[in-house]
Amino acid sequence: MDHNKVTPYNSGNSKKSQVEDMFDNIAPKYDLLNHVLSMKIDVLWRNTLVKWLNKDQPKSVLDVATGTGDLAIAVQKGTQAQVTGLDLSQQMLNVGIEKVKKQNLLDKITMIKGDAEHLPFEDNHFDAVTVAFGVRNFENLEKGLAELKRVVKNNKSVYILEFSKVEGLMGPLYMFYFKNILPAIGKLVSKDNRAYTYLPDSVNAFPFGEKMKNILLQTGFSNVEYKKLSLGIATIYKATK
């Protein structure tokens, strides 16, 4: 199954506009669902990414697919960098902007609407780029990754946190939760029938581990490392330009 072909709704619109619609629809309930469905483990994953990123001591960071801003806020607090959060969905950004305001970080974090595959920044602009659970939603993965690489400075890194697959004994159990229980809860809370079946479908179709590493190397990154988290539920990739 081609990961680029998995879309939230079976409408004739492009994956990009369907993803935008989906996140606009679920924005009000997104954070609640995220924390419930991951049992808050997503907070630990983001913190692991920030710790790794902090070794680079970045002064400016771009957070792509920033959504409601959880990673942008964690990055700013963990590194003291200036952070730009970019997302396709205005409704998600609206939630994020409120969060940034509450944390008194409006001078440190800028939230803008934009497209990951056409980033509005010049080449070699940021000390680091981060993406949490966003590359899976790119319409064209390779194009999106090439854009992330373009805007990060030479010898600097792009950090990608993405769902992967649990292998071994826990695999079938996790897949059952992911395919049956998670969509049912998601549907109930978000009132969007498709959004949370799209999640396991898109994860299932998405490359992970060595496959993802090879795609990043083919995109032109000079070095790629990755860390599996929570038995492989998620993985962080560090791709250096």
PDB file of C-alpha atoms in Angstrom:
ATOM      1  CA  MET A   1       0.000   0.000   0.000  1.00  0.00           C
ATOM      2  CA  ASP A   2       1.413   3.396  -0.963  1.00  0.00           C
ATOM      3  CA  HIS A   3       1.529   5.682   2.079  1.00  0.00           C
ATOM      4  CA  ASN A   4       0.877   8.692  -0.169  1.00  0.00           C
ATOM      5  CA  LYS A   5      -2.451   7.186  -1.231  1.00  0.00           C
ATOM      6  CA  VAL A   6      -3.912   6.759   2.265  1.00  0.00           C
ATOM      7  CA  THR A   7      -6.262   9.691   2.852  1.00  0.00           C
ATOM      8  CA  PRO A   8      -8.600  10.697   5.708  1.00  0.00           C
ATOM      9  CA  TYR A   9     -11.771  10.941   3.623  1.00  0.00           C
ATOM     10  CA  ASN A  10     -12.637   9.205   0.412  1.00  0.00           C
ATOM     11  CA  SER A  11     -13.404  12.473  -1.311  1.00  0.00           C
ATOM     12  CA  GLY A  12     -11.968  13.556  -4.633  1.00  0.00           C
ATOM     13  CA  ASN A  13      -9.842  16.245  -2.950  1.00  0.00           C
ATOM     14  CA  SER A  14      -6.063  16.046  -2.648  1.00  0.00           C
ATOM     15  CA  LYS A  15      -4.608  14.360   0.427  1.00  0.00           C
ATOM     16  CA  LYS A  16      -3.380  17.787   1.539  1.00  0.00           C
ATOM     17  CA  SER A  17      -6.818  19.400   1.576  1.00  0.00           C
ATOM     18  CA  GLN A  18      -8.360  16.303   3.199  1.00  0.00           C
ATOM     19  CA  VAL A  19      -5.724  16.394   5.965  1.00  0.00           C
ATOM     20  CA  GLU A  20      -6.425  20.107   6.467  1.00  0.00           C
ATOM     21  CA  ASP A  21     -10.192  19.433   6.683  1.00  0.00           C
ATOM     22  CA  MET A  22      -9.675  16.554   9.093  1.00  0.00           C
ATOM     23  CA  PHE A  23      -7.537  18.582  11.506  1.00  0.00           C
ATOM     24  CA  ASP A  24      -9.896  21.552  11.263  1.00  0.00           C
ATOM     25  CA  ASN A  25     -12.715  19.157  12.237  1.00  0.00           C
ATOM     26  CA  ILE A  26     -11.015  17.521  15.195  1.00  0.00           C
ATOM     27  CA  ALA A  27      -9.017  20.518  16.496  1.00  0.00           C
ATOM     28  CA  PRO A  28     -11.228  21.278  19.541  1.00  0.00           C
ATOM     29  CA  LYS A  29     -10.866  17.728  20.879  1.00  0.00           C
ATOM     30  CA  TYR A  30      -7.404  16.910  19.531  1.00  0.00           C
ATOM     31  CA  ASP A  31      -5.336  17.464  22.695  1.00  0.00           C
ATOM     32  CA  LEU A  32      -7.742  15.613  24.946  1.00  0.00           C
ATOM     33  CA  LEU A  33      -7.786  12.639  22.587  1.00  0.00           C
ATOM     34  CA  ASN A  34      -4.044  12.650  22.118  1.00  0.00           C
ATOM     35  CA  HIS A  35      -3.367  12.401  25.824  1.00  0.00           C
ATOM     36  CA  VAL A  36      -6.122   9.861  26.477  1.00  0.00           C
ATOM     37  CA  LEU A  37      -5.205   7.604  23.574  1.00  0.00           C
ATOM     38  CA  SER A  38      -1.482   7.637  24.276  1.00  0.00           C
ATOM     39  CA  MET A  39      -1.942   7.630  28.070  1.00  0.00           C
ATOM     40  CA  LYS A  40       0.196  10.792  28.118  1.00  0.00           C
ATOM     41  CA  ILE A  41       3.171   8.804  26.839  1.00  0.00           C
ATOM     42  CA  ASP A  42       3.362  11.272  23.918  1.00  0.00           C
ATOM     43  CA  VAL A  43       4.656  13.852  26.431  1.00  0.00           C
ATOM     44  CA  LEU A  44       7.607  11.582  27.248  1.00  0.00           C
ATOM     45  CA  TRP A  45       8.309  11.041  23.564  1.00  0.00           C
ATOM     46  CA  ARG A  46       8.428  14.767  22.900  1.00  0.00           C
ATOM     47  CA  ASN A  47      10.712  15.297  25.890  1.00  0.00           C
ATOM     48  CA  THR A  48      13.082  12.631  24.569  1.00  0.00           C
ATOM     49  CA  LEU A  49      13.227  14.487  21.250  1.00  0.00           C
ATOM     50  CA  VAL A  50      13.880  17.824  22.992  1.00  0.00           C
ATOM     51  CA  LYS A  51      16.729  16.317  25.063  1.00  0.00           C
ATOM     52  CA  TRP A  52      18.380  14.991  21.925  1.00  0.00           C
ATOM     53  CA  LEU A  53      17.849  18.278  20.107  1.00  0.00           C
ATOM     54  CA  ASN A  54      19.219  20.317  23.021  1.00  0.00           C
ATOM     55  CA  LYS A  55      22.702  18.876  22.419  1.00  0.00           C
ATOM     56  CA  ASP A  56      22.788  20.987  19.233  1.00  0.00           C
ATOM     57  CA  GLN A  57      22.073  24.167  21.257  1.00  0.00           C
ATOM     58  CA  PRO A  58      19.829  25.616  18.542  1.00  0.00           C
ATOM     59  CA  LYS A  59      18.951  29.325  18.564  1.00  0.00           C
ATOM     60  CA  SER A  60      16.192  29.035  15.949  1.00  0.00           C
ATOM     61  CA  VAL A  61      13.918  26.045  15.396  1.00  0.00           C
ATOM     62  CA  LEU A  62      11.156  25.387  12.876  1.00  0.00           C
ATOM     63  CA  ASP A  63       8.421  23.015  14.074  1.00  0.00           C
ATOM     64  CA  VAL A  64       6.562  21.701  11.020  1.00  0.00           C
ATOM     65  CA  ALA A  65       3.031  20.277  11.383  1.00  0.00           C
ATOM     66  CA  THR A  66       3.023  22.013  14.761  1.00  0.00           C
ATOM     67  CA  GLY A  67      -0.710  21.407  15.250  1.00  0.00           C
ATOM     68  CA  THR A  68      -1.745  22.666  18.672  1.00  0.00           C
ATOM     69  CA  GLY A  69       1.843  23.544  19.509  1.00  0.00           C
ATOM     70  CA  ASP A  70       2.822  20.884  22.061  1.00  0.00           C
ATOM     71  CA  LEU A  71       6.228  20.204  20.527  1.00  0.00           C
ATOM     72  CA  ALA A  72       6.879  23.895  19.738  1.00  0.00           C
ATOM     73  CA  ILE A  73       6.296  24.733  23.426  1.00  0.00           C
ATOM     74  CA  ALA A  74       8.419  21.793  24.652  1.00  0.00           C
ATOM     75  CA  VAL A  75      11.244  22.789  22.275  1.00  0.00           C
ATOM     76  CA  GLN A  76      11.173  26.417  23.394  1.00  0.00           C
ATOM     77  CA  LYS A  77      11.210  25.510  27.087  1.00  0.00           C
ATOM     78  CA  GLY A  78      13.890  22.864  26.644  1.00  0.00           C
ATOM     79  CA  THR A  79      16.271  24.847  24.423  1.00  0.00           C
ATOM     80  CA  GLN A  80      15.339  28.523  24.919  1.00  0.00           C
ATOM     81  CA  ALA A  81      15.361  28.859  21.114  1.00  0.00           C
ATOM     82  CA  GLN A  82      13.120  31.091  19.018  1.00  0.00           C
ATOM     83  CA  VAL A  83      10.543  28.707  17.592  1.00  0.00           C
ATOM     84  CA  THR A  84       8.382  29.014  14.500  1.00  0.00           C
ATOM     85  CA  GLY A  85       5.427  26.625  14.405  1.00  0.00           C
ATOM     86  CA  LEU A  86       3.910  25.962  10.979  1.00  0.00           C
ATOM     87  CA  ASP A  87       0.734  24.040  10.213  1.00  0.00           C
ATOM     88  CA  LEU A  88      -1.783  23.514   7.422  1.00  0.00           C
ATOM     89  CA  SER A  89      -4.822  23.702   9.726  1.00  0.00           C
ATOM     90  CA  GLN A  90      -5.872  27.116  10.994  1.00  0.00           C
ATOM     91  CA  GLN A  91      -8.182  25.570  13.609  1.00  0.00           C
ATOM     92  CA  MET A  92      -5.296  23.589  15.117  1.00  0.00           C
ATOM     93  CA  LEU A  93      -3.118  26.727  15.085  1.00  0.00           C
ATOM     94  CA  ASN A  94      -5.872  28.684  16.870  1.00  0.00           C
ATOM     95  CA  VAL A  95      -5.764  26.175  19.729  1.00  0.00           C
ATOM     96  CA  GLY A  96      -1.947  26.366  19.701  1.00  0.00           C
ATOM     97  CA  ILE A  97      -1.876  30.175  19.775  1.00  0.00           C
ATOM     98  CA  GLU A  98      -4.104  30.143  22.886  1.00  0.00           C
ATOM     99  CA  LYS A  99      -1.679  27.725  24.560  1.00  0.00           C
ATOM    100  CA  VAL A 100       1.326  29.854  23.656  1.00  0.00           C
ATOM    101  CA  LYS A 101      -0.471  32.919  25.080  1.00  0.00           C
ATOM    102  CA  LYS A 102      -1.249  31.105  28.340  1.00  0.00           C
ATOM    103  CA  GLN A 103       2.418  30.202  28.726  1.00  0.00           C
ATOM    104  CA  ASN A 104       3.447  33.822  28.031  1.00  0.00           C
ATOM    105  CA  LEU A 105       5.589  32.705  25.117  1.00  0.00           C
ATOM    106  CA  LEU A 106       4.211  34.934  22.351  1.00  0.00           C
ATOM    107  CA  ASP A 107       7.603  36.632  21.976  1.00  0.00           C
ATOM    108  CA  LYS A 108       9.375  33.248  21.698  1.00  0.00           C
ATOM    109  CA  ILE A 109       6.994  31.211  19.531  1.00  0.00           C
ATOM    110  CA  THR A 110       5.464  32.360  16.255  1.00  0.00           C
ATOM    111  CA  MET A 111       2.614  30.290  14.809  1.00  0.00           C
ATOM    112  CA  ILE A 112       1.971  30.506  11.061  1.00  0.00           C
ATOM    113  CA  LYS A 113      -0.251  28.755   8.544  1.00  0.00           C
ATOM    114  CA  GLY A 114       1.733  27.110   5.795  1.00  0.00           C
ATOM    115  CA  ASP A 115       2.463  24.042   3.721  1.00  0.00           C
ATOM    116  CA  ALA A 116       5.342  21.715   4.637  1.00  0.00           C
ATOM    117  CA  GLU A 117       5.967  20.977   0.970  1.00  0.00           C
ATOM    118  CA  HIS A 118       6.388  24.682   0.105  1.00  0.00           C
ATOM    119  CA  LEU A 119       8.049  26.250   3.143  1.00  0.00           C
ATOM    120  CA  PRO A 120       8.116  30.073   3.095  1.00  0.00           C
ATOM    121  CA  PHE A 121      11.763  30.330   4.226  1.00  0.00           C
ATOM    122  CA  GLU A 122      15.085  30.695   2.453  1.00  0.00           C
ATOM    123  CA  ASP A 123      17.672  27.904   2.286  1.00  0.00           C
ATOM    124  CA  ASN A 124      19.856  27.151   5.334  1.00  0.00           C
ATOM    125  CA  HIS A 125      17.662  29.248   7.623  1.00  0.00           C
ATOM    126  CA  PHE A 126      17.147  27.272  10.868  1.00  0.00           C
ATOM    127  CA  ASP A 127      19.475  25.633  13.396  1.00  0.00           C
ATOM    128  CA  ALA A 128      17.049  22.698  13.609  1.00  0.00           C
ATOM    129  CA  VAL A 129      13.729  21.487  12.220  1.00  0.00           C
ATOM    130  CA  THR A 130      11.333  19.264  14.164  1.00  0.00           C
ATOM    131  CA  VAL A 131       8.226  17.351  13.108  1.00  0.00           C
ATOM    132  CA  ALA A 132       6.087  15.272  15.469  1.00  0.00           C
ATOM    133  CA  PHE A 133       3.502  12.956  13.886  1.00  0.00           C
ATOM    134  CA  GLY A 134       3.383  15.091  10.760  1.00  0.00           C
ATOM    135  CA  VAL A 135       5.474  13.556   7.994  1.00  0.00           C
ATOM    136  CA  ARG A 136       2.959  10.710   7.719  1.00  0.00           C
ATOM    137  CA  ASN A 137       0.419  13.287   6.530  1.00  0.00           C
ATOM    138  CA  PHE A 138       2.593  14.823   3.802  1.00  0.00           C
ATOM    139  CA  GLU A 139       1.006  14.490   0.403  1.00  0.00           C
ATOM    140  CA  ASN A 140       4.417  13.781  -1.111  1.00  0.00           C
ATOM    141  CA  LEU A 141       6.819  12.448   1.525  1.00  0.00           C
ATOM    142  CA  GLU A 142      10.009  12.897  -0.471  1.00  0.00           C
ATOM    143  CA  LYS A 143       9.114  16.452  -1.434  1.00  0.00           C
ATOM    144  CA  GLY A 144       8.285  17.334   2.172  1.00  0.00           C
ATOM    145  CA  LEU A 145      11.541  15.826   3.465  1.00  0.00           C
ATOM    146  CA  ALA A 146      13.533  17.680   0.808  1.00  0.00           C
ATOM    147  CA  GLU A 147      11.939  20.941   1.994  1.00  0.00           C
ATOM    148  CA  LEU A 148      12.862  20.202   5.638  1.00  0.00           C
ATOM    149  CA  LYS A 149      16.429  19.590   4.482  1.00  0.00           C
ATOM    150  CA  ARG A 150      16.496  22.764   2.389  1.00  0.00           C
ATOM    151  CA  VAL A 151      15.610  25.138   5.243  1.00  0.00           C
ATOM    152  CA  VAL A 152      17.923  23.644   7.887  1.00  0.00           C
ATOM    153  CA  LYS A 153      21.535  24.874   8.016  1.00  0.00           C
ATOM    154  CA  ASN A 154      24.434  22.732   6.794  1.00  0.00           C
ATOM    155  CA  ASN A 155      25.666  20.200   9.385  1.00  0.00           C
ATOM    156  CA  LYS A 156      22.469  20.764  11.363  1.00  0.00           C
ATOM    157  CA  SER A 157      19.651  18.261  11.887  1.00  0.00           C
ATOM    158  CA  VAL A 158      16.005  17.533  11.268  1.00  0.00           C
ATOM    159  CA  TYR A 159      14.285  15.600  14.091  1.00  0.00           C
ATOM    160  CA  ILE A 160      11.263  13.536  13.151  1.00  0.00           C
ATOM    161  CA  LEU A 161       9.026  11.838  15.723  1.00  0.00           C
ATOM    162  CA  GLU A 162       6.649   9.435  14.050  1.00  0.00           C
ATOM    163  CA  PHE A 163       4.600   6.355  14.795  1.00  0.00           C
ATOM    164  CA  SER A 164       6.258   3.104  13.818  1.00  0.00           C
ATOM    165  CA  LYS A 165       5.312  -0.515  14.434  1.00  0.00           C
ATOM    166  CA  VAL A 166       5.567  -2.624  17.533  1.00  0.00           C
ATOM    167  CA  GLU A 167       7.411  -5.800  16.670  1.00  0.00           C
ATOM    168  CA  GLY A 168       7.616  -9.044  18.627  1.00  0.00           C
ATOM    169  CA  LEU A 169       5.073 -10.434  21.099  1.00  0.00           C
ATOM    170  CA  MET A 170       3.359  -7.138  21.841  1.00  0.00           C
ATOM    171  CA  GLY A 171       2.777  -6.448  18.139  1.00  0.00           C
ATOM    172  CA  PRO A 172      -0.605  -8.159  17.651  1.00  0.00           C
ATOM    173  CA  LEU A 173      -1.959  -6.801  20.940  1.00  0.00           C
ATOM    174  CA  TYR A 174      -0.957  -3.255  20.069  1.00  0.00           C
ATOM    175  CA  MET A 175      -2.361  -3.557  16.550  1.00  0.00           C
ATOM    176  CA  PHE A 176      -5.692  -4.705  18.005  1.00  0.00           C
ATOM    177  CA  TYR A 177      -5.820  -1.608  20.228  1.00  0.00           C
ATOM    178  CA  PHE A 178      -4.701   0.602  17.374  1.00  0.00           C
ATOM    179  CA  LYS A 179      -7.151  -0.741  14.805  1.00  0.00           C
ATOM    180  CA  ASN A 180     -10.226  -1.365  16.981  1.00  0.00           C
ATOM    181  CA  ILE A 181     -10.241   0.422  20.323  1.00  0.00           C
ATOM    182  CA  LEU A 182      -8.478   3.668  19.383  1.00  0.00           C
ATOM    183  CA  PRO A 183     -10.757   4.510  16.419  1.00  0.00           C
ATOM    184  CA  ALA A 184     -13.857   3.767  18.526  1.00  0.00           C
ATOM    185  CA  ILE A 185     -12.777   6.204  21.264  1.00  0.00           C
ATOM    186  CA  GLY A 186     -11.650   8.732  18.651  1.00  0.00           C
ATOM    187  CA  LYS A 187     -14.974   8.568  16.870  1.00  0.00           C
ATOM    188  CA  LEU A 188     -16.935   8.969  20.084  1.00  0.00           C
ATOM    189  CA  VAL A 189     -15.052  12.021  21.314  1.00  0.00           C
ATOM    190  CA  SER A 190     -14.253  13.830  18.058  1.00  0.00           C
ATOM    191  CA  LYS A 191     -17.523  12.988  16.240  1.00  0.00           C
ATOM    192  CA  ASP A 192     -15.378  12.500  13.119  1.00  0.00           C
ATOM    193  CA  ASN A 193     -15.898   8.951  11.862  1.00  0.00           C
ATOM    194  CA  ARG A 194     -12.913   8.844   9.605  1.00  0.00           C
ATOM    195  CA  ALA A 195     -10.142  10.740  11.402  1.00  0.00           C
ATOM    196  CA  TYR A 196      -9.216   7.974  13.807  1.00  0.00           C
ATOM    197  CA  THR A 197      -9.443   5.119  11.323  1.00  0.00           C
ATOM    198  CA  TYR A 198      -7.134   7.175   9.099  1.00  0.00           C
ATOM    199  CA  LEU A 199      -4.567   7.122  11.926  1.00  0.00           C
ATOM    200  CA  PRO A 200      -3.940   3.330  12.018  1.00  0.00           C
ATOM    201  CA  ASP A 201      -4.291   3.106   8.229  1.00  0.00           C
ATOM    202  CA  SER A 202      -1.701   5.797   7.657  1.00  0.00           C
ATOM    203  CA  VAL A 203       0.681   4.324  10.241  1.00  0.00           C
ATOM    204  CA  ASN A 204       0.325   0.871   8.721  1.00  0.00           C
ATOM    205  CA  ALA A 205       1.240   2.144   5.294  1.00  0.00           C
ATOM    206  CA  PHE A 206       4.136   4.317   6.474  1.00  0.00           C
ATOM    207  CA  PRO A 207       7.818   3.315   6.252  1.00  0.00           C
ATOM    208  CA  PHE A 208       9.704   3.021   9.554  1.00  0.00           C
ATOM    209  CA  GLY A 209      13.106   2.038  10.930  1.00  0.00           C
ATOM    210  CA  GLU A 210      15.688   1.165   8.284  1.00  0.00           C
ATOM    211  CA  LYS A 211      13.239   1.896   5.467  1.00  0.00           C
ATOM    212  CA  MET A 212      12.638   5.432   6.710  1.00  0.00           C
ATOM    213  CA  LYS A 213      16.372   5.871   7.318  1.00  0.00           C
ATOM    214  CA  ASN A 214      17.050   4.935   3.688  1.00  0.00           C
ATOM    215  CA  ILE A 215      14.423   7.370   2.398  1.00  0.00           C
ATOM    216  CA  LEU A 216      16.090  10.152   4.410  1.00  0.00           C
ATOM    217  CA  LEU A 217      19.525   9.201   3.052  1.00  0.00           C
ATOM    218  CA  GLN A 218      18.112   9.150  -0.491  1.00  0.00           C
ATOM    219  CA  THR A 219      16.713  12.650   0.150  1.00  0.00           C
ATOM    220  CA  GLY A 220      20.334  13.749   0.558  1.00  0.00           C
ATOM    221  CA  PHE A 221      20.899  13.842   4.315  1.00  0.00           C
ATOM    222  CA  SER A 222      24.498  12.937   5.134  1.00  0.00           C
ATOM    223  CA  ASN A 223      23.771  10.970   8.289  1.00  0.00           C
ATOM    224  CA  VAL A 224      20.668   9.411   9.861  1.00  0.00           C
ATOM    225  CA  GLU A 225      20.278   7.904  13.328  1.00  0.00           C
ATOM    226  CA  TYR A 226      17.114   6.742  15.030  1.00  0.00           C
ATOM    227  CA  LYS A 227      15.807   5.730  18.453  1.00  0.00           C
ATOM    228  CA  LYS A 228      12.847   3.442  19.019  1.00  0.00           C
ATOM    229  CA  LEU A 229      10.515   4.493  21.807  1.00  0.00           C
ATOM    230  CA  SER A 230       8.087   2.395  23.892  1.00  0.00           C
ATOM    231  CA  LEU A 231       8.797  -0.945  22.164  1.00  0.00           C
ATOM    232  CA  GLY A 232       8.650   0.730  18.766  1.00  0.00           C
ATOM    233  CA  ILE A 233       5.253   2.448  19.039  1.00  0.00           C
ATOM    234  CA  ALA A 234       7.121   5.554  17.936  1.00  0.00           C
ATOM    235  CA  THR A 235      10.585   6.361  16.589  1.00  0.00           C
ATOM    236  CA  ILE A 236      12.688   9.524  16.537  1.00  0.00           C
ATOM    237  CA  TYR A 237      14.853  10.033  13.456  1.00  0.00           C
ATOM    238  CA  LYS A 238      17.756  12.490  13.495  1.00  0.00           C
ATOM    239  CA  ALA A 239      18.717  13.363   9.936  1.00  0.00           C
ATOM    240  CA  THR A 240      21.773  15.603   9.555  1.00  0.00           C
ATOM    241  CA  LYS A 241      22.300  17.773   6.472  1.00  0.00           C
TER     242      LYS A 241
END
